PDB file of C-alpha atoms and ligand atoms in Angstrom:
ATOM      1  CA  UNK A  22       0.000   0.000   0.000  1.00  0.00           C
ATOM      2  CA  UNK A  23       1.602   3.164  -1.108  1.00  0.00           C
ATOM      3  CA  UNK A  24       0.662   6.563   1.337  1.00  0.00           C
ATOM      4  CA  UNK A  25       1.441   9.956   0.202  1.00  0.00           C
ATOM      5  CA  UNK A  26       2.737  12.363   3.046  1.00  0.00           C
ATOM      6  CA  UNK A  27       1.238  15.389   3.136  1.00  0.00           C
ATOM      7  CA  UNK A  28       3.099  18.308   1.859  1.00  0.00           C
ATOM      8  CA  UNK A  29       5.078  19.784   4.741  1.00  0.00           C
ATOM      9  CA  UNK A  30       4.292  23.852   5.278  1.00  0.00           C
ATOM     10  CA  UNK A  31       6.736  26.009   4.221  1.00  0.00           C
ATOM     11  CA  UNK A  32       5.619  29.017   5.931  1.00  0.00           C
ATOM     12  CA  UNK A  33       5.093  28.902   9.981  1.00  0.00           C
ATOM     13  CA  UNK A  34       3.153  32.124  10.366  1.00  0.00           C
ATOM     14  CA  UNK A  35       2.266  35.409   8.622  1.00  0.00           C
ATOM     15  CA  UNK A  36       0.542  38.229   9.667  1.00  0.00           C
ATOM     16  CA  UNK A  37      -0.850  41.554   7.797  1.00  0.00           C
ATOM     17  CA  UNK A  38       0.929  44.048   9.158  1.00  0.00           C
ATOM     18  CA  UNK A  39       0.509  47.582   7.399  1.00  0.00           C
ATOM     19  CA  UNK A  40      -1.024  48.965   4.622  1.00  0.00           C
ATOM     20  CA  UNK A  41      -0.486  52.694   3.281  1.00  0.00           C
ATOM     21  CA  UNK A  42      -2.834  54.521   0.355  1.00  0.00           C
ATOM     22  CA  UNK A  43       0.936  56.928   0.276  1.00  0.00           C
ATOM     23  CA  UNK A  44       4.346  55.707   0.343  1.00  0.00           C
ATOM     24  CA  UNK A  45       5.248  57.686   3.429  1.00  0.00           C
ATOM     25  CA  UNK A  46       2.682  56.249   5.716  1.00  0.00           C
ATOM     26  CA  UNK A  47       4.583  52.993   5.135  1.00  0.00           C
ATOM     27  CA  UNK A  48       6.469  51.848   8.763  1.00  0.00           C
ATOM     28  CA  UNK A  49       9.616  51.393   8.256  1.00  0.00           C
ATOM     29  CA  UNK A  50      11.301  48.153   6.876  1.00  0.00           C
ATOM     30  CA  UNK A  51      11.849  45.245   9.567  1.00  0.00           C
ATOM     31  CA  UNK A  52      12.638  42.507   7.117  1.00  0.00           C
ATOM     32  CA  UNK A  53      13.421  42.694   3.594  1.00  0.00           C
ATOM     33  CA  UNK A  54      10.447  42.814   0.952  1.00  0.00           C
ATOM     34  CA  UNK A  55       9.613  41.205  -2.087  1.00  0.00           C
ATOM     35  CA  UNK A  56       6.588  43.282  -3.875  1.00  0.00           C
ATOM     36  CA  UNK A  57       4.045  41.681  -5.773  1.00  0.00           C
ATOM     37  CA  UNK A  58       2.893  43.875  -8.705  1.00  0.00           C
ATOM     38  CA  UNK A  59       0.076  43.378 -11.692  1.00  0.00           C
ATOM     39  CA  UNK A  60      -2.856  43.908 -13.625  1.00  0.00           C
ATOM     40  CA  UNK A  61      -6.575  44.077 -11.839  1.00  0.00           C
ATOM     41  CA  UNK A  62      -7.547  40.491 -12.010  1.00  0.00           C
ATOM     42  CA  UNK A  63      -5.017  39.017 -12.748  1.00  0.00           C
ATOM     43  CA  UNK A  64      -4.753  36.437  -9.687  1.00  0.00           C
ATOM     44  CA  UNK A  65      -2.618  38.379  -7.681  1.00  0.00           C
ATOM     45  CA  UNK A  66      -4.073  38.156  -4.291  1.00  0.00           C
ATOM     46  CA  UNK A  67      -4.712  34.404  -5.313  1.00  0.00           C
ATOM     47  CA  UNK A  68      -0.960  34.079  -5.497  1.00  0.00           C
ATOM     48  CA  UNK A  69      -0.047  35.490  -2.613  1.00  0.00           C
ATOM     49  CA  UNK A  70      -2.322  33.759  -0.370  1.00  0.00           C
ATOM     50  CA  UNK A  71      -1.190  30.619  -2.301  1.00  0.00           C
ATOM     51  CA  UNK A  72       2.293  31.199  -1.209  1.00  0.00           C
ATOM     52  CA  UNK A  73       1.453  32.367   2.671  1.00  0.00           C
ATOM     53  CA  UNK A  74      -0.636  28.586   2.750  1.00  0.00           C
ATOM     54  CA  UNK A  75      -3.814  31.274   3.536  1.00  0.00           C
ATOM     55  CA  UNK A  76      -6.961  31.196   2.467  1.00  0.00           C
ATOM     56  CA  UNK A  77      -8.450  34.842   2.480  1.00  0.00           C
ATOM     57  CA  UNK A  78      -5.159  36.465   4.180  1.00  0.00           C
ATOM     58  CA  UNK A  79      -4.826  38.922   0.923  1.00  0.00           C
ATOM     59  CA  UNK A  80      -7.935  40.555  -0.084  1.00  0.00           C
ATOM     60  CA  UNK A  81      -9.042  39.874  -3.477  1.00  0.00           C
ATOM     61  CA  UNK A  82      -9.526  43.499  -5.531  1.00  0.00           C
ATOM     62  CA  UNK A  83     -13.263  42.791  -5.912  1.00  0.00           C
ATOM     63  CA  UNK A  84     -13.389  42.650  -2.068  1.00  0.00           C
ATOM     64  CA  UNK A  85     -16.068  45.736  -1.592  1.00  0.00           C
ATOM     65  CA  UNK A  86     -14.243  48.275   0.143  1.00  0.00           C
ATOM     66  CA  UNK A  87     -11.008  47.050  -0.657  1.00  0.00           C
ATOM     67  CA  UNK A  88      -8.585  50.468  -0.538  1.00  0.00           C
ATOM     68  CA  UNK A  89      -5.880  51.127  -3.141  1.00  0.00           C
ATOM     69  CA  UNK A  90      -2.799  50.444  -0.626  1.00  0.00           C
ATOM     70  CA  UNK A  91      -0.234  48.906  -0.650  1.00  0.00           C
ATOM     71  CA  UNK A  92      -0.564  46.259   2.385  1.00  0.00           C
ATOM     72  CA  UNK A  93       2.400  44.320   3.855  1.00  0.00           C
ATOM     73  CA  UNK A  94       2.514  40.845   5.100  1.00  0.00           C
ATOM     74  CA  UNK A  95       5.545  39.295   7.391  1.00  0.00           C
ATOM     75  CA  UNK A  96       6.201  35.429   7.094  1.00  0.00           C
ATOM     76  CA  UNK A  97       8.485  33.344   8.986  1.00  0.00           C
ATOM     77  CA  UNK A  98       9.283  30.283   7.552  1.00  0.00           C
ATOM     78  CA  UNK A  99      10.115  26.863   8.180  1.00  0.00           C
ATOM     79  CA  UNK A 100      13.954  27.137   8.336  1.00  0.00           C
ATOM     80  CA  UNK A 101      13.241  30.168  10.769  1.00  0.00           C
ATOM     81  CA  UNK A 102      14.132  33.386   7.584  1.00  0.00           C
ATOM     82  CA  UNK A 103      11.580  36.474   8.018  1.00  0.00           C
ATOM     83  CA  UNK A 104      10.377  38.217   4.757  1.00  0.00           C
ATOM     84  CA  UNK A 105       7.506  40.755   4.019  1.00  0.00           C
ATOM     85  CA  UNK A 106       5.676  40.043   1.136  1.00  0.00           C
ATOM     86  CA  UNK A 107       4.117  43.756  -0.301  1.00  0.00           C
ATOM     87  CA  UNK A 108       0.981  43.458  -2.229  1.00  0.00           C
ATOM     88  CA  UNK A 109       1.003  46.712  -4.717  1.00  0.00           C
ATOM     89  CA  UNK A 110      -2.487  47.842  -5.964  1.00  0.00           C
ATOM     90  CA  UNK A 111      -3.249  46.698  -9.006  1.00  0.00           C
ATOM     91  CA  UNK A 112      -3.544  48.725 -12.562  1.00  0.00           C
ATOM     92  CA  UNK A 113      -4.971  48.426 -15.614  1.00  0.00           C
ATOM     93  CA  UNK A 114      -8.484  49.545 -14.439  1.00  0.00           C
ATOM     94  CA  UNK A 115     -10.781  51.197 -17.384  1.00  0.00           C
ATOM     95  CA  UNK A 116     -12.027  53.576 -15.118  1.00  0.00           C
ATOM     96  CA  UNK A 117      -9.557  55.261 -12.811  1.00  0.00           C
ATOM     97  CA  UNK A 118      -9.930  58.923 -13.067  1.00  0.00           C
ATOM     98  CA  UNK A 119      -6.661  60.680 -14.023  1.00  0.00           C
ATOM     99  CA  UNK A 120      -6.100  62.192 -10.369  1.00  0.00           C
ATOM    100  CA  UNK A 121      -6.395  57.837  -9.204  1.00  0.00           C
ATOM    101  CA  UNK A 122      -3.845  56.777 -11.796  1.00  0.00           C
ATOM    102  CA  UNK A 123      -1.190  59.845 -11.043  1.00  0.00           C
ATOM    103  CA  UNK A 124      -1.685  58.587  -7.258  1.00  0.00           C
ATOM    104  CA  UNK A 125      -1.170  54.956  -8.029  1.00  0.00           C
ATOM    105  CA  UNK A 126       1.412  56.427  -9.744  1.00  0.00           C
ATOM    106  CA  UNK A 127       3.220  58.398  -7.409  1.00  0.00           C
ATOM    107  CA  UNK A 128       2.490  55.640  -4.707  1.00  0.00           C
ATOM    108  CA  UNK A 129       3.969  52.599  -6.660  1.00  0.00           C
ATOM    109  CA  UNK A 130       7.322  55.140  -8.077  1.00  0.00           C
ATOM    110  CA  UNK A 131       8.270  55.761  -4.630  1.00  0.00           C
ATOM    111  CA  UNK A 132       7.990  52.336  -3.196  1.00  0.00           C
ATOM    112  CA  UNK A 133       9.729  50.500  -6.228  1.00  0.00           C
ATOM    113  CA  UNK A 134      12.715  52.974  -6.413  1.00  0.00           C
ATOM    114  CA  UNK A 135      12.656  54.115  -2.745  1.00  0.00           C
ATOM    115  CA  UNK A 136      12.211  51.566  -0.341  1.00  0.00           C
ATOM    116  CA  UNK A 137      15.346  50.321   0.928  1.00  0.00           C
ATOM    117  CA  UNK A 138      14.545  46.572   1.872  1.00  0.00           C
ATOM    118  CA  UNK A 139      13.093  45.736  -1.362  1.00  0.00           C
ATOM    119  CA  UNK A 140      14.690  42.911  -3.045  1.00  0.00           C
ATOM    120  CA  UNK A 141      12.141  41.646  -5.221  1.00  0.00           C
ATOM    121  CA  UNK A 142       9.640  42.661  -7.656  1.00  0.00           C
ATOM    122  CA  UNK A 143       7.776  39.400  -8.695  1.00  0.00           C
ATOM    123  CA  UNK A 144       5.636  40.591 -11.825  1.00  0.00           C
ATOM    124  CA  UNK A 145       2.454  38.816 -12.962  1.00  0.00           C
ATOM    125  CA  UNK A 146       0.913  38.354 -16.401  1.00  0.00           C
ATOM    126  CA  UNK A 147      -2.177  36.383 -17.167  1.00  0.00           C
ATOM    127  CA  UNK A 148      -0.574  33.363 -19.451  1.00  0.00           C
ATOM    128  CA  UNK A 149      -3.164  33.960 -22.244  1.00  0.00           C
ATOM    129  CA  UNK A 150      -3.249  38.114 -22.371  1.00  0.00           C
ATOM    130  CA  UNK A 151       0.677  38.089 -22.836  1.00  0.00           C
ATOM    131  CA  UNK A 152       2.528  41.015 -21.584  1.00  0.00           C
ATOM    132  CA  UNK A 153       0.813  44.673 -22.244  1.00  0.00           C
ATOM    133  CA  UNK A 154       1.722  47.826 -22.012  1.00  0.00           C
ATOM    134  CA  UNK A 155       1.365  48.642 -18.685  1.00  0.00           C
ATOM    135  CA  UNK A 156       3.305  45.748 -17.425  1.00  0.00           C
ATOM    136  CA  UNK A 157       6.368  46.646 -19.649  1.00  0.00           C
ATOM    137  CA  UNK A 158       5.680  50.740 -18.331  1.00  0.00           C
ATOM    138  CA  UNK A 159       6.240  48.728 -14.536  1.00  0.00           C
ATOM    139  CA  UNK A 160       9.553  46.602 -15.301  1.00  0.00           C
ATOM    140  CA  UNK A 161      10.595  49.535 -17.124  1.00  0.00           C
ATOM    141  CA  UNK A 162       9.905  51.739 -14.056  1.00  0.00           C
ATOM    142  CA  UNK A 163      12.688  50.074 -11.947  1.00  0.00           C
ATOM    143  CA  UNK A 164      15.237  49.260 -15.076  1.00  0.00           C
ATOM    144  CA  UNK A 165      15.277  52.493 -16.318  1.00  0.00           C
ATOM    145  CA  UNK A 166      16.640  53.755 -13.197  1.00  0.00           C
ATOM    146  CA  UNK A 167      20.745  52.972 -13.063  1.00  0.00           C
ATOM    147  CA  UNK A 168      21.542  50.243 -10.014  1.00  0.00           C
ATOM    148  CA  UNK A 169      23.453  52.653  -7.821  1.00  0.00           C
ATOM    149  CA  UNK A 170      19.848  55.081  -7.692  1.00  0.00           C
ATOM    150  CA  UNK A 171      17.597  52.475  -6.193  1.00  0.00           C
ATOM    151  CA  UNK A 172      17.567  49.155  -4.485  1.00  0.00           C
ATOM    152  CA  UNK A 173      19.420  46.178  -6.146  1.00  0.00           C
ATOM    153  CA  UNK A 174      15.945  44.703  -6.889  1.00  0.00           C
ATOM    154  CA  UNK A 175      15.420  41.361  -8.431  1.00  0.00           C
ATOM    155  CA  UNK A 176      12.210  40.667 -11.020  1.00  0.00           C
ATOM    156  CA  UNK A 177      10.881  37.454 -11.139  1.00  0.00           C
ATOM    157  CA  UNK A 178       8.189  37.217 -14.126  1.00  0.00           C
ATOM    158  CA  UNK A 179       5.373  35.282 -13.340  1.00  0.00           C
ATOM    159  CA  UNK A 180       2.632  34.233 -15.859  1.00  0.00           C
ATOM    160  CA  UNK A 181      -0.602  33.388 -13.981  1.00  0.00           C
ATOM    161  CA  UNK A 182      -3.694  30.742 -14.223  1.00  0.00           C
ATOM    162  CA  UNK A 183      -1.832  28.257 -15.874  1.00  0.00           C
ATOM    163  CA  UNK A 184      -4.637  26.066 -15.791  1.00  0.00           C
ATOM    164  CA  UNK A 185      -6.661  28.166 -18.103  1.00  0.00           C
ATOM    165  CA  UNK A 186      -4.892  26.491 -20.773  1.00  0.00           C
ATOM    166  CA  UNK A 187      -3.841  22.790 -22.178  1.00  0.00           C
ATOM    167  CA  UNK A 188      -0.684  21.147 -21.910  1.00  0.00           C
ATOM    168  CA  UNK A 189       0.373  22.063 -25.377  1.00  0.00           C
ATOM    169  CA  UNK A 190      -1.123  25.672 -25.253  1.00  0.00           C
ATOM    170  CA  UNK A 191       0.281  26.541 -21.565  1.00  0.00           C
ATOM    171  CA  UNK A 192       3.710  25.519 -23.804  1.00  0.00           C
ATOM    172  CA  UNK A 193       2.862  27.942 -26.822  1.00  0.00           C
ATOM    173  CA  UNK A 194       2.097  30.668 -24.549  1.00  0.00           C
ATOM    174  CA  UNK A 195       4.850  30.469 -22.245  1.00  0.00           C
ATOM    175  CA  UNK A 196       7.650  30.352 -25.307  1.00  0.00           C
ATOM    176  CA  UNK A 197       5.721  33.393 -27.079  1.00  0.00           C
ATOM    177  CA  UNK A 198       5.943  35.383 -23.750  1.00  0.00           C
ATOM    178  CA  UNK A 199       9.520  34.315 -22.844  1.00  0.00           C
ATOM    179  CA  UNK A 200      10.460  35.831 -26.296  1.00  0.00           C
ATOM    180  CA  UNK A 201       8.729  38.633 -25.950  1.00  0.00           C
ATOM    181  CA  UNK A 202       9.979  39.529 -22.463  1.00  0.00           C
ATOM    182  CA  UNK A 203      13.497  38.453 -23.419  1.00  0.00           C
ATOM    183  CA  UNK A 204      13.895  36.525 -19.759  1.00  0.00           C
ATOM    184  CA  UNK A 205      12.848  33.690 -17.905  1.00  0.00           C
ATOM    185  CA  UNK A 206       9.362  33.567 -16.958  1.00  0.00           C
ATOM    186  CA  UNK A 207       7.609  31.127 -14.433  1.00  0.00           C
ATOM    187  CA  UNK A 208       4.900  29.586 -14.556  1.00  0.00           C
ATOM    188  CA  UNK A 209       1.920  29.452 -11.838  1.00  0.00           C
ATOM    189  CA  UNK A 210      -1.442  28.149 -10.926  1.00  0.00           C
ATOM    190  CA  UNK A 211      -3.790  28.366  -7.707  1.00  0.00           C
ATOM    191  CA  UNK A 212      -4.714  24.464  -8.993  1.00  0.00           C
ATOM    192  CA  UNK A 213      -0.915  23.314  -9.301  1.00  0.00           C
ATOM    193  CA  UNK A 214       0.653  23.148  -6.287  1.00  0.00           C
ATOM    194  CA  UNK A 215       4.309  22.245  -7.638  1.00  0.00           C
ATOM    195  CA  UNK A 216       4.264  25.954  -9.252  1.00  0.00           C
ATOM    196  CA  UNK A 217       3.932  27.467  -5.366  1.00  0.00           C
ATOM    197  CA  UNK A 218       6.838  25.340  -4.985  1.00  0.00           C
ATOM    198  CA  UNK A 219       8.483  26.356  -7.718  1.00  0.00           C
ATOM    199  CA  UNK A 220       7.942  29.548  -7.347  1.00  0.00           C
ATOM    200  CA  UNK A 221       8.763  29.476  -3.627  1.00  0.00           C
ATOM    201  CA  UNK A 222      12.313  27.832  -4.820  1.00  0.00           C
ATOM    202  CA  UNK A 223      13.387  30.464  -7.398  1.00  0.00           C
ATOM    203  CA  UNK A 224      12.470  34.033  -4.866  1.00  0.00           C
ATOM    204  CA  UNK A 225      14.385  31.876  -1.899  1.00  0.00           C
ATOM    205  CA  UNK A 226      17.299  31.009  -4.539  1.00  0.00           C
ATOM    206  CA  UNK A 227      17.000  34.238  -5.586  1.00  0.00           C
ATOM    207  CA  UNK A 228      16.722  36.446  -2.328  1.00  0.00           C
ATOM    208  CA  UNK A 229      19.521  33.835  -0.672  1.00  0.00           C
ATOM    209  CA  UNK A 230      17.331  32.700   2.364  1.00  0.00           C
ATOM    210  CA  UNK A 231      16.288  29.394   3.004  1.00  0.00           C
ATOM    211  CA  UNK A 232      19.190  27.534   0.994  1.00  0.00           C
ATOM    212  CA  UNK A 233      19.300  25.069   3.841  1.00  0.00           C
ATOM    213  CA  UNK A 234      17.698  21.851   2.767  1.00  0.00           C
ATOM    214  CA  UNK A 235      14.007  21.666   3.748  1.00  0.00           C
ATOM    215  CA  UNK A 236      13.727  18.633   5.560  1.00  0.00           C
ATOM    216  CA  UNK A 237      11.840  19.163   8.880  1.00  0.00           C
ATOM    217  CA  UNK A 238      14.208  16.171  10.455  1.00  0.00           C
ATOM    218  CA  UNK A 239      17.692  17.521   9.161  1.00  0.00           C
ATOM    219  CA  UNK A 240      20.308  18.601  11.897  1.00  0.00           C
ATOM    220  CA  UNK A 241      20.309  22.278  12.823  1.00  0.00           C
ATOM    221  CA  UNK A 242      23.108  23.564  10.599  1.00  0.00           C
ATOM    222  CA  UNK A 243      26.394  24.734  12.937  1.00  0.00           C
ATOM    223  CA  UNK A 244      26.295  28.042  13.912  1.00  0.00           C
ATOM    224  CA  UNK A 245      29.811  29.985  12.541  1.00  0.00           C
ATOM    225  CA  UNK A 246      31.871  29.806  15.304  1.00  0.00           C
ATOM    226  CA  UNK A 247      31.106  25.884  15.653  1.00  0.00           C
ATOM    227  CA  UNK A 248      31.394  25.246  11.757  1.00  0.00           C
ATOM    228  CA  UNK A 249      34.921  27.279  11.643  1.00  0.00           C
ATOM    229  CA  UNK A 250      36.539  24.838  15.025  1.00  0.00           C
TER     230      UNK A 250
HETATM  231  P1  GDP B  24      -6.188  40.157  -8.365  1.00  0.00           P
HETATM  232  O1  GDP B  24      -7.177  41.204  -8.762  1.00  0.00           O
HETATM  233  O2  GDP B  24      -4.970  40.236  -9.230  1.00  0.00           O
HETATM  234  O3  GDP B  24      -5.859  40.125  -6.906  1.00  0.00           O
HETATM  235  O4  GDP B  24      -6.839  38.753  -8.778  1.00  0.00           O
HETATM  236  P2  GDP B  24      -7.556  37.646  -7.873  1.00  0.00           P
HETATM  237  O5  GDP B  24      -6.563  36.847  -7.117  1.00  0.00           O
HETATM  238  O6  GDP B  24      -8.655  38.300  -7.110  1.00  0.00           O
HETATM  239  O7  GDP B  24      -8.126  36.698  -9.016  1.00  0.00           O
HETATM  240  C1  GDP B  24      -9.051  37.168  -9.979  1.00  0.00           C
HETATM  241  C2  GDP B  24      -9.932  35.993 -10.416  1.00  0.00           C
HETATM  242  O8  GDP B  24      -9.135  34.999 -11.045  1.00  0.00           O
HETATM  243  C3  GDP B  24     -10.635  35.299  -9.243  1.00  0.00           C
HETATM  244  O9  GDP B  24     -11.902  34.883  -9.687  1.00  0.00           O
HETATM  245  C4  GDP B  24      -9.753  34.094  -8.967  1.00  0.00           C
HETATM  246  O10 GDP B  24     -10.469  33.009  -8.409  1.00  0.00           O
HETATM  247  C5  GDP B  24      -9.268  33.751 -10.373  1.00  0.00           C
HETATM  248  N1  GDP B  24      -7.932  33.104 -10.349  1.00  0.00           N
HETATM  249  C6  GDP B  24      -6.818  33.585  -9.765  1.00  0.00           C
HETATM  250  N2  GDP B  24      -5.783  32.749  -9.953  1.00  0.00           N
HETATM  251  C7  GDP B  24      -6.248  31.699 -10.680  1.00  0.00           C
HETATM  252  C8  GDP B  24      -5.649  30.497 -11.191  1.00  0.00           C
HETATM  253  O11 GDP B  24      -4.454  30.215 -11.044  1.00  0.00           O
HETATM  254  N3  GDP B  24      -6.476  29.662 -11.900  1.00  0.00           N
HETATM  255  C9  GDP B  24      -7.797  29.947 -12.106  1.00  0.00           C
HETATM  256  N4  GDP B  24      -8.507  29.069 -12.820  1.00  0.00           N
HETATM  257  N5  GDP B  24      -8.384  31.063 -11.632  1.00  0.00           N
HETATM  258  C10 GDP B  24      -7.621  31.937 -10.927  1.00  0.00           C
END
């Protein structure tokens, strides 16, 4: 008889702990950040809660009431590392008046280029709408701006609701948006748990937390002065 073991949690707690409608009602930094940035619908909020193991922890934008802030979340994870996941308001709405998108604006500006613990911008596309305009305006934001004026931040491209599509469409889509963002791009879906995993893997690899291996019964690793005797 073969038994599966559950998957073992990656993250052991995470809290909301500020939001701000302007960049300088933001507390300051007490871990570093990794910001999560996109189009309106298109499964941010999903995402994150998928990686914090929540259900409802992010508010979804059609939450009524739901304010354009940016909101911060602090995990702790397994192997004991503290990050704060941001969740930027999202863009791309028909509607926003031009005094809402010059705020967004402003708002998003000063936290991409300003804030010093951010390390990562993760960037979301929906798999079958491709990159648009906006989205390149975003990564553009932050690489437009020379290293030494803003923090060294990393961008992890994300392409969203994988499971909209079949095997050999999710395939066609992904090489057509690789090209056309001329880097690596990951794949993720709410319904496919390896891409949390995945996904988990390359920000950790990419932040340089967590590179301990992830077995709950492994040895504490030495502490310096032990690992240098
Ligand atoms: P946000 O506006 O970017 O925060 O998007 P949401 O997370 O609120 O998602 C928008 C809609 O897409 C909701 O109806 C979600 O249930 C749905 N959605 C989000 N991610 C996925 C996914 O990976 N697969 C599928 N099938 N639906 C998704």
């Amino acid at each position: 008889m073969s038994r599966t073991n559950p998957p073992v949690p990656r993250v052991v707690s995470a809290e909301f702990t500020a939001g701000a409608a302007r960049a300088e009602q933001l507390p300051p930094p007490k871990t570093i950040e990794v910001a999560f940035a996109g189009r309106s619908n298109v499964g941010k909020s999903s995402l994150m809660n998928a990686l914090l193991e929540r259900k409802k922890l992010v508010r979804t934008s059609s939450t009524p009431g739901c304010t354009r802030q940016i909101s911060l979340f602090e995990v702790t994870t397994r192997l004991g590392s503290r990050l704060t996941l941001a969740d930027l308001p999202g863009y791309g709405y028909a509607k926003r008046s031009h005094s809402e998108r010059r705020e967004w604006a402003d708002l998003i500006q000063t936290y991409l280029l300003k804030r010093p613990a951010l390390a990562a911008l993760v960037a979301l596309v929906d798999v079958r709408r491709g990159l648009q305009n906006e989205d390149e305006q975003l990564l553009e934001l932050v690489e437009s701006v020379p290293k030494k004026q803003r923090p060294p931040v990393e961008i992890v491209l994300v392409a969203t609701k994988l499971d909209k599509l079949s095997g050999s469409e999710r395939k066609v889509a992904m090489n057509q948006l690789k090209k056309q963002c001329s880097r690596p791009i990951l794949g993720f879906s709410t319904e496919l748990p390896e891409t949390h995993e995945l996904l988990w893997r390359q920000l950790l690899a990419r932040l340089d937390i967590d590179q301990r291996p992830a077995d709950p019964a492994a040895p504490p690793a030495p502490v310096p002065s032990e690992a240098g005797a």
